[in-house]
Amino acid sequence: MIVLGCETSCDETGLAVYATARGLLADVLHSQVDLHALYGGVVPELASRDHVRRLVPLARQVLAGAGIDAGELGGVAYTAGPGLAGALMSGALAARALAWALDVPALGVHHMEGHLLSPMLEPEAPPFPFVCLLVSGGHTQLVRVDGIGRYRLLGQSIDDAAGEAFDKTAKMLGLPYPGGAALSRLAAGGDAAAVPMPRPMLDRSGLDMSFSGLKTAAITRFRAFDAHGEERERFIADLAAGFEAAIVEVLAEKCRRALDQEGVGTLVVAGGVSANARLRAALESVAAGSAPSGGGRLYCPRLAFCTDNGAMIALAGALRLEAGMRTGLDVTIRPRWPLAELAPLD
Ligand code: KG4
Ligand code: ZN
């Protein structure tokens, strides 16, 4: 089955064509970063309007890139949640209308299931069962995965998501939105030990996490520092490095405990923050050291598919549509939608 996937949950319009027999045929992305940068964060109404503007031209472009006519599509998948209501509705309506016009089934896909399955777009897919760290701008969750739709939440951030903490700290340091990647580049030139940061909730058992205190600690250190010129620049790089090291250490240690608790050696990391090189390196060594029978392994999406994209929605949608799942003619979105509520595929 050939499926068009459509992602519009936040500030990226992503479309892709996935064929269950051949894999990913094409994907296109329009990022609204420039549109929102002016305001220091995503403006929901502007996001919705821009999705509406981009959807049809991008759909034409991705079909041309895949070398197929719309008539060859066997289904259309769209992100139904979680996300911004207006942004979700823009994509859902366009996708539902296209499916209706083509007389093919449509399916609303869970955005975080898209992230969770995104490493399956790579040549070597992770084997079940695995532990997945979902780490994005809106979510930080540890999930045990026994199959598609078989998800058990092991732990999550009780306040800010890791990406949100990155973005808020980056904003305070004067970096443009979204600041995660920029903060990480700044951290590369700093000394993490020079500005030590707390390691929230590592002293507690369980797999929940907390990142809002870390952001507050960074802000407090920043405000207390009174120097200019080169000394200030060095301090900012050290602060960025200390902040990044703390987030990475907390995430890595919680992953190590999750693998240990579940007796699993396969670790998956996905979502925007999984693009972070220091996080990937730390998780690689956690996975390598954690297999019950030795030689555990980390699986991640390619860098372009860490952040929001249409390919992961086309993939998740294609697997579910091929199994016979469908959404009715009504267009329902779920801005809040627990992952564990998804139906298993088999
Ligand atoms: O998955 P995503 O595109 O959107 C959500 O579903 O939220 O994740 C975006 C998040 C932002 O917070 C962004 O700052 C963060 O991912 N991010 C990074 C890096 N690249 C993106 N955070 C840290 N290091 C990076 N290299
Ligand atoms: Zn996302």
Tab-separated table of C-alpha atoms and ligand atoms in Angstrom, residues 7 9 111-112 115 136-137 271-272 306-309 312, ligand 2:
chain	number	residue	atom	x	y	z
A	7	GLU	CA	2.471	16.185	9.702
A	9	SER	CA	1.172	19.248	14.781
A	111	HIS	CA	2.536	12.120	16.659
A	112	MET	CA	4.624	10.392	19.344
A	115	HIS	CA	8.603	9.553	16.525
A	136	SER	CA	11.075	16.280	22.098
A	137	GLY	CA	9.914	19.837	22.682
A	271	GLY	CA	12.220	13.077	18.879
A	272	GLY	CA	13.897	16.443	18.329
A	306	CYS	CA	14.702	13.369	14.667
A	307	THR	CA	12.698	16.589	14.516
A	308	ASP	CA	9.136	16.684	13.143
A	309	ASN	CA	8.703	15.267	9.635
A	312	MET	CA	7.341	9.117	10.359
B	2	ZN	ZN	7.643	15.980	17.437
